[in-house]
Amino acid sequence: MKRWRDTNPYGGTVDYMAPTNCAFRSFERQEPIPPIPRKYPAGIVINSDGNTQTPYANGQVMAEHLNVPLISVADDGQHGHYALRRNACVDALVNKYLVSGVLPASRVTCAGTDIAEPVPPGAARGDSVAVGRPLSDVLGEIAGETKPF
């Protein structure tokens, strides 16, 4: 780690070289953690079958362990679905829960979207704001020089 830090001093890269808590664990089978008594309202787990940050199996186990609904997003490898990917199915189910407290069925599957980058709330799908613009354009607008998208 010291050698890596000295040759790569920027960007926190030494963190990637540090041993994780998994490096020293035993691989003996352990008893699962017992269910936690719920002292809060039920929630929802959302996970896509191709999620690279949170494997789908983990979402399934979490929903089962917490005894909450799982919204599966099929044929999608993205992470972060609600209000970010313009997925009408996911957004409608979560909005209904947030507004009225009505949970979806225990297992619901929504089709994935073709949006790779998150879309900020309030931006329409396809807006250049959603996919980003050069910083020079944004700074030009601030200075009073309006440039087309």
JSON list of C-alpha atoms in Angstrom, two decimals:
[
{"chain": "A", "resi": 1, "resn": "MET", "atom": "CA", "xyz": [0.00, 0.00, 0.00]},
{"chain": "A", "resi": 2, "resn": "LYS", "atom": "CA", "xyz": [2.84, 2.40, 0.78]},
{"chain": "A", "resi": 3, "resn": "ARG", "atom": "CA", "xyz": [4.50, 1.69, -2.57]},
{"chain": "A", "resi": 4, "resn": "TRP", "atom": "CA", "xyz": [1.18, 2.21, -4.36]},
{"chain": "A", "resi": 5, "resn": "ARG", "atom": "CA", "xyz": [0.53, 5.46, -2.47]},
{"chain": "A", "resi": 6, "resn": "ASP", "atom": "CA", "xyz": [3.96, 6.81, -3.42]},
{"chain": "A", "resi": 7, "resn": "THR", "atom": "CA", "xyz": [3.54, 6.06, -7.12]},
{"chain": "A", "resi": 8, "resn": "ASN", "atom": "CA", "xyz": [-0.18, 6.97, -7.33]},
{"chain": "A", "resi": 9, "resn": "PRO", "atom": "CA", "xyz": [-0.72, 9.89, -4.94]},
{"chain": "A", "resi": 10, "resn": "TYR", "atom": "CA", "xyz": [-3.98, 11.24, -6.41]},
{"chain": "A", "resi": 11, "resn": "GLY", "atom": "CA", "xyz": [-7.59, 10.10, -6.37]},
{"chain": "A", "resi": 12, "resn": "GLY", "atom": "CA", "xyz": [-7.63, 7.92, -3.28]},
{"chain": "A", "resi": 13, "resn": "THR", "atom": "CA", "xyz": [-6.38, 4.92, -5.24]},
{"chain": "A", "resi": 14, "resn": "VAL", "atom": "CA", "xyz": [-4.67, 3.49, -2.18]},
{"chain": "A", "resi": 15, "resn": "ASP", "atom": "CA", "xyz": [-8.15, 2.70, -0.87]},
{"chain": "A", "resi": 16, "resn": "TYR", "atom": "CA", "xyz": [-8.52, 0.16, -3.65]},
{"chain": "A", "resi": 17, "resn": "MET", "atom": "CA", "xyz": [-5.36, -1.62, -2.54]},
{"chain": "A", "resi": 18, "resn": "ALA", "atom": "CA", "xyz": [-6.38, -1.85, 1.13]},
{"chain": "A", "resi": 19, "resn": "PRO", "atom": "CA", "xyz": [-7.56, -5.22, 2.38]},
{"chain": "A", "resi": 20, "resn": "THR", "atom": "CA", "xyz": [-11.30, -5.36, 2.86]},
{"chain": "A", "resi": 21, "resn": "ASN", "atom": "CA", "xyz": [-13.15, -6.93, 5.73]},
{"chain": "A", "resi": 22, "resn": "CYS", "atom": "CA", "xyz": [-13.69, -9.96, 3.49]},
{"chain": "A", "resi": 23, "resn": "ALA", "atom": "CA", "xyz": [-9.94, -10.61, 3.21]},
{"chain": "A", "resi": 24, "resn": "PHE", "atom": "CA", "xyz": [-9.69, -12.06, 6.70]},
{"chain": "A", "resi": 25, "resn": "ARG", "atom": "CA", "xyz": [-13.02, -13.78, 7.13]},
{"chain": "A", "resi": 26, "resn": "SER", "atom": "CA", "xyz": [-13.36, -17.51, 7.51]},
{"chain": "A", "resi": 27, "resn": "PHE", "atom": "CA", "xyz": [-15.40, -19.28, 4.92]},
{"chain": "A", "resi": 28, "resn": "GLU", "atom": "CA", "xyz": [-17.06, -21.61, 7.37]},
{"chain": "A", "resi": 29, "resn": "ARG", "atom": "CA", "xyz": [-20.81, -21.65, 7.09]},
{"chain": "A", "resi": 30, "resn": "GLN", "atom": "CA", "xyz": [-22.38, -19.29, 9.58]},
{"chain": "A", "resi": 31, "resn": "GLU", "atom": "CA", "xyz": [-25.96, -19.18, 10.73]},
{"chain": "A", "resi": 32, "resn": "PRO", "atom": "CA", "xyz": [-27.96, -16.43, 9.01]},
{"chain": "A", "resi": 33, "resn": "ILE", "atom": "CA", "xyz": [-28.81, -13.33, 10.98]},
{"chain": "A", "resi": 34, "resn": "PRO", "atom": "CA", "xyz": [-32.29, -13.75, 12.48]},
{"chain": "A", "resi": 35, "resn": "PRO", "atom": "CA", "xyz": [-35.01, -11.49, 11.09]},
{"chain": "A", "resi": 36, "resn": "ILE", "atom": "CA", "xyz": [-35.06, -8.07, 12.66]},
{"chain": "A", "resi": 37, "resn": "PRO", "atom": "CA", "xyz": [-38.28, -7.14, 14.47]},
{"chain": "A", "resi": 38, "resn": "ARG", "atom": "CA", "xyz": [-39.78, -4.33, 12.41]},
{"chain": "A", "resi": 39, "resn": "LYS", "atom": "CA", "xyz": [-40.07, -1.03, 14.24]},
{"chain": "A", "resi": 40, "resn": "TYR", "atom": "CA", "xyz": [-40.50, 0.98, 11.08]},
{"chain": "A", "resi": 41, "resn": "PRO", "atom": "CA", "xyz": [-42.85, 0.91, 8.07]},
{"chain": "A", "resi": 42, "resn": "ALA", "atom": "CA", "xyz": [-42.23, -1.68, 5.40]},
{"chain": "A", "resi": 43, "resn": "GLY", "atom": "CA", "xyz": [-40.13, -0.52, 2.49]},
{"chain": "A", "resi": 44, "resn": "ILE", "atom": "CA", "xyz": [-39.33, -1.66, -1.03]},
{"chain": "A", "resi": 45, "resn": "VAL", "atom": "CA", "xyz": [-36.21, -3.18, -2.58]},
{"chain": "A", "resi": 46, "resn": "ILE", "atom": "CA", "xyz": [-35.54, -2.35, -6.24]},
{"chain": "A", "resi": 47, "resn": "ASN", "atom": "CA", "xyz": [-32.91, -4.29, -8.14]},
{"chain": "A", "resi": 48, "resn": "SER", "atom": "CA", "xyz": [-32.11, -5.07, -11.76]},
{"chain": "A", "resi": 49, "resn": "ASP", "atom": "CA", "xyz": [-31.00, -8.46, -12.94]},
{"chain": "A", "resi": 50, "resn": "GLY", "atom": "CA", "xyz": [-27.76, -7.09, -14.36]},
{"chain": "A", "resi": 51, "resn": "ASN", "atom": "CA", "xyz": [-26.89, -4.57, -11.63]},
{"chain": "A", "resi": 52, "resn": "THR", "atom": "CA", "xyz": [-23.10, -4.40, -11.39]},
{"chain": "A", "resi": 53, "resn": "GLN", "atom": "CA", "xyz": [-22.96, -2.63, -8.00]},
{"chain": "A", "resi": 54, "resn": "THR", "atom": "CA", "xyz": [-25.58, -4.68, -6.16]},
{"chain": "A", "resi": 55, "resn": "PRO", "atom": "CA", "xyz": [-25.94, -8.21, -7.53]},
{"chain": "A", "resi": 56, "resn": "TYR", "atom": "CA", "xyz": [-29.50, -9.28, -8.15]},
{"chain": "A", "resi": 57, "resn": "ALA", "atom": "CA", "xyz": [-29.20, -12.21, -5.74]},
{"chain": "A", "resi": 58, "resn": "ASN", "atom": "CA", "xyz": [-28.41, -9.72, -2.95]},
{"chain": "A", "resi": 59, "resn": "GLY", "atom": "CA", "xyz": [-31.60, -7.77, -3.67]},
{"chain": "A", "resi": 60, "resn": "GLN", "atom": "CA", "xyz": [-33.64, -10.96, -3.56]},
{"chain": "A", "resi": 61, "resn": "VAL", "atom": "CA", "xyz": [-32.12, -12.00, -0.23]},
{"chain": "A", "resi": 62, "resn": "MET", "atom": "CA", "xyz": [-32.56, -8.52, 1.25]},
{"chain": "A", "resi": 63, "resn": "ALA", "atom": "CA", "xyz": [-36.25, -8.34, 0.28]},
{"chain": "A", "resi": 64, "resn": "GLU", "atom": "CA", "xyz": [-36.81, -11.82, 1.65]},
{"chain": "A", "resi": 65, "resn": "HIS", "atom": "CA", "xyz": [-34.89, -11.15, 4.87]},
{"chain": "A", "resi": 66, "resn": "LEU", "atom": "CA", "xyz": [-36.73, -7.89, 5.52]},
{"chain": "A", "resi": 67, "resn": "ASN", "atom": "CA", "xyz": [-40.02, -9.37, 4.30]},
{"chain": "A", "resi": 68, "resn": "VAL", "atom": "CA", "xyz": [-40.65, -6.46, 1.93]},
{"chain": "A", "resi": 69, "resn": "PRO", "atom": "CA", "xyz": [-41.63, -6.33, -1.76]},
{"chain": "A", "resi": 70, "resn": "LEU", "atom": "CA", "xyz": [-38.99, -6.68, -4.47]},
{"chain": "A", "resi": 71, "resn": "ILE", "atom": "CA", "xyz": [-39.33, -4.71, -7.69]},
{"chain": "A", "resi": 72, "resn": "SER", "atom": "CA", "xyz": [-37.18, -6.52, -10.25]},
{"chain": "A", "resi": 73, "resn": "VAL", "atom": "CA", "xyz": [-36.04, -4.66, -13.35]},
{"chain": "A", "resi": 74, "resn": "ALA", "atom": "CA", "xyz": [-35.58, -7.17, -16.17]},
{"chain": "A", "resi": 75, "resn": "ASP", "atom": "CA", "xyz": [-32.91, -7.02, -18.86]},
{"chain": "A", "resi": 76, "resn": "ASP", "atom": "CA", "xyz": [-31.22, -4.04, -17.26]},
{"chain": "A", "resi": 77, "resn": "GLY", "atom": "CA", "xyz": [-27.68, -3.63, -15.96]},
{"chain": "A", "resi": 78, "resn": "GLN", "atom": "CA", "xyz": [-28.11, -0.26, -14.29]},
{"chain": "A", "resi": 79, "resn": "HIS", "atom": "CA", "xyz": [-27.96, 0.79, -10.65]},
{"chain": "A", "resi": 80, "resn": "GLY", "atom": "CA", "xyz": [-30.35, 3.37, -9.22]},
{"chain": "A", "resi": 81, "resn": "HIS", "atom": "CA", "xyz": [-33.74, 3.18, -10.88]},
{"chain": "A", "resi": 82, "resn": "TYR", "atom": "CA", "xyz": [-36.34, 5.24, -9.06]},
{"chain": "A", "resi": 83, "resn": "ALA", "atom": "CA", "xyz": [-36.78, 8.71, -10.61]},
{"chain": "A", "resi": 84, "resn": "LEU", "atom": "CA", "xyz": [-33.46, 8.45, -12.44]},
{"chain": "A", "resi": 85, "resn": "ARG", "atom": "CA", "xyz": [-34.03, 6.28, -15.50]},
{"chain": "A", "resi": 86, "resn": "ARG", "atom": "CA", "xyz": [-37.53, 7.33, -16.56]},
{"chain": "A", "resi": 87, "resn": "ASN", "atom": "CA", "xyz": [-38.84, 3.84, -15.90]},
{"chain": "A", "resi": 88, "resn": "ALA", "atom": "CA", "xyz": [-42.59, 4.45, -15.75]},
{"chain": "A", "resi": 89, "resn": "CYS", "atom": "CA", "xyz": [-43.27, 1.07, -14.12]},
{"chain": "A", "resi": 90, "resn": "VAL", "atom": "CA", "xyz": [-40.76, 1.53, -11.27]},
{"chain": "A", "resi": 91, "resn": "ASP", "atom": "CA", "xyz": [-41.66, 5.19, -10.76]},
{"chain": "A", "resi": 92, "resn": "ALA", "atom": "CA", "xyz": [-45.41, 4.46, -10.59]},
{"chain": "A", "resi": 93, "resn": "LEU", "atom": "CA", "xyz": [-45.00, 1.67, -8.03]},
{"chain": "A", "resi": 94, "resn": "VAL", "atom": "CA", "xyz": [-42.70, 3.69, -5.79]},
{"chain": "A", "resi": 95, "resn": "ASN", "atom": "CA", "xyz": [-44.77, 6.88, -6.14]},
{"chain": "A", "resi": 96, "resn": "LYS", "atom": "CA", "xyz": [-47.92, 4.99, -5.16]},
{"chain": "A", "resi": 97, "resn": "TYR", "atom": "CA", "xyz": [-46.14, 3.70, -2.06]},
{"chain": "A", "resi": 98, "resn": "LEU", "atom": "CA", "xyz": [-44.72, 7.12, -1.12]},
{"chain": "A", "resi": 99, "resn": "VAL", "atom": "CA", "xyz": [-48.02, 8.95, -1.66]},
{"chain": "A", "resi": 100, "resn": "SER", "atom": "CA", "xyz": [-50.56, 6.45, -0.38]},
{"chain": "A", "resi": 101, "resn": "GLY", "atom": "CA", "xyz": [-48.54, 3.89, 1.57]},
{"chain": "A", "resi": 102, "resn": "VAL", "atom": "CA", "xyz": [-49.74, 1.08, -0.72]},
{"chain": "A", "resi": 103, "resn": "LEU", "atom": "CA", "xyz": [-47.01, -1.50, -1.27]},
{"chain": "A", "resi": 104, "resn": "PRO", "atom": "CA", "xyz": [-46.72, -3.38, -4.54]},
{"chain": "A", "resi": 105, "resn": "ALA", "atom": "CA", "xyz": [-47.18, -7.14, -4.65]},
{"chain": "A", "resi": 106, "resn": "SER", "atom": "CA", "xyz": [-44.39, -9.10, -3.01]},
{"chain": "A", "resi": 107, "resn": "ARG", "atom": "CA", "xyz": [-42.65, -9.64, -6.35]},
{"chain": "A", "resi": 108, "resn": "VAL", "atom": "CA", "xyz": [-43.14, -7.34, -9.32]},
{"chain": "A", "resi": 109, "resn": "THR", "atom": "CA", "xyz": [-41.11, -7.24, -12.53]},
{"chain": "A", "resi": 110, "resn": "CYS", "atom": "CA", "xyz": [-40.70, -4.10, -14.63]},
{"chain": "A", "resi": 111, "resn": "ALA", "atom": "CA", "xyz": [-39.01, -3.95, -18.04]},
{"chain": "A", "resi": 112, "resn": "GLY", "atom": "CA", "xyz": [-35.65, -2.19, -18.15]},
{"chain": "A", "resi": 113, "resn": "THR", "atom": "CA", "xyz": [-35.05, 1.09, -19.95]},
{"chain": "A", "resi": 114, "resn": "ASP", "atom": "CA", "xyz": [-32.45, 2.10, -22.49]},
{"chain": "A", "resi": 115, "resn": "ILE", "atom": "CA", "xyz": [-31.23, 5.04, -20.42]},
{"chain": "A", "resi": 116, "resn": "ALA", "atom": "CA", "xyz": [-27.63, 4.45, -19.37]},
{"chain": "A", "resi": 117, "resn": "GLU", "atom": "CA", "xyz": [-27.05, 7.76, -17.58]},
{"chain": "A", "resi": 118, "resn": "PRO", "atom": "CA", "xyz": [-29.26, 9.01, -14.76]},
{"chain": "A", "resi": 119, "resn": "VAL", "atom": "CA", "xyz": [-31.75, 11.71, -15.74]},
{"chain": "A", "resi": 120, "resn": "PRO", "atom": "CA", "xyz": [-32.00, 14.49, -13.16]},
{"chain": "A", "resi": 121, "resn": "PRO", "atom": "CA", "xyz": [-35.52, 15.03, -11.78]},
{"chain": "A", "resi": 122, "resn": "GLY", "atom": "CA", "xyz": [-37.29, 17.70, -13.84]},
{"chain": "A", "resi": 123, "resn": "ALA", "atom": "CA", "xyz": [-35.30, 17.01, -17.00]},
{"chain": "A", "resi": 124, "resn": "ALA", "atom": "CA", "xyz": [-37.05, 15.37, -19.91]},
{"chain": "A", "resi": 125, "resn": "ARG", "atom": "CA", "xyz": [-35.67, 12.25, -21.52]},
{"chain": "A", "resi": 126, "resn": "GLY", "atom": "CA", "xyz": [-33.29, 13.29, -24.26]},
{"chain": "A", "resi": 127, "resn": "ASP", "atom": "CA", "xyz": [-32.65, 16.77, -22.83]},
{"chain": "A", "resi": 128, "resn": "SER", "atom": "CA", "xyz": [-29.04, 17.76, -23.34]},
{"chain": "A", "resi": 129, "resn": "VAL", "atom": "CA", "xyz": [-29.07, 18.72, -19.66]},
{"chain": "A", "resi": 130, "resn": "ALA", "atom": "CA", "xyz": [-29.67, 15.07, -18.80]},
{"chain": "A", "resi": 131, "resn": "VAL", "atom": "CA", "xyz": [-26.72, 13.80, -20.81]},
{"chain": "A", "resi": 132, "resn": "GLY", "atom": "CA", "xyz": [-24.46, 16.69, -19.95]},
{"chain": "A", "resi": 133, "resn": "ARG", "atom": "CA", "xyz": [-22.99, 19.64, -21.82]},
{"chain": "A", "resi": 134, "resn": "PRO", "atom": "CA", "xyz": [-19.50, 21.04, -21.95]},
{"chain": "A", "resi": 135, "resn": "LEU", "atom": "CA", "xyz": [-18.67, 23.13, -18.90]},
{"chain": "A", "resi": 136, "resn": "SER", "atom": "CA", "xyz": [-17.64, 26.00, -21.21]},
{"chain": "A", "resi": 137, "resn": "ASP", "atom": "CA", "xyz": [-21.25, 26.20, -22.51]},
{"chain": "A", "resi": 138, "resn": "VAL", "atom": "CA", "xyz": [-22.67, 26.34, -19.00]},
{"chain": "A", "resi": 139, "resn": "LEU", "atom": "CA", "xyz": [-20.14, 28.96, -17.91]},
{"chain": "A", "resi": 140, "resn": "GLY", "atom": "CA", "xyz": [-20.90, 30.96, -21.06]},
{"chain": "A", "resi": 141, "resn": "GLU", "atom": "CA", "xyz": [-24.59, 31.02, -20.15]},
{"chain": "A", "resi": 142, "resn": "ILE", "atom": "CA", "xyz": [-23.73, 32.26, -16.67]},
{"chain": "A", "resi": 143, "resn": "ALA", "atom": "CA", "xyz": [-21.65, 35.03, -18.23]},
{"chain": "A", "resi": 144, "resn": "GLY", "atom": "CA", "xyz": [-24.55, 35.96, -20.53]},
{"chain": "A", "resi": 145, "resn": "GLU", "atom": "CA", "xyz": [-23.45, 34.18, -23.70]},
{"chain": "A", "resi": 146, "resn": "THR", "atom": "CA", "xyz": [-26.36, 31.89, -24.58]},
{"chain": "A", "resi": 147, "resn": "LYS", "atom": "CA", "xyz": [-25.38, 28.86, -26.64]},
{"chain": "A", "resi": 148, "resn": "PRO", "atom": "CA", "xyz": [-27.83, 26.40, -28.18]},
{"chain": "A", "resi": 149, "resn": "PHE", "atom": "CA", "xyz": [-28.04, 22.94, -26.67]}
]
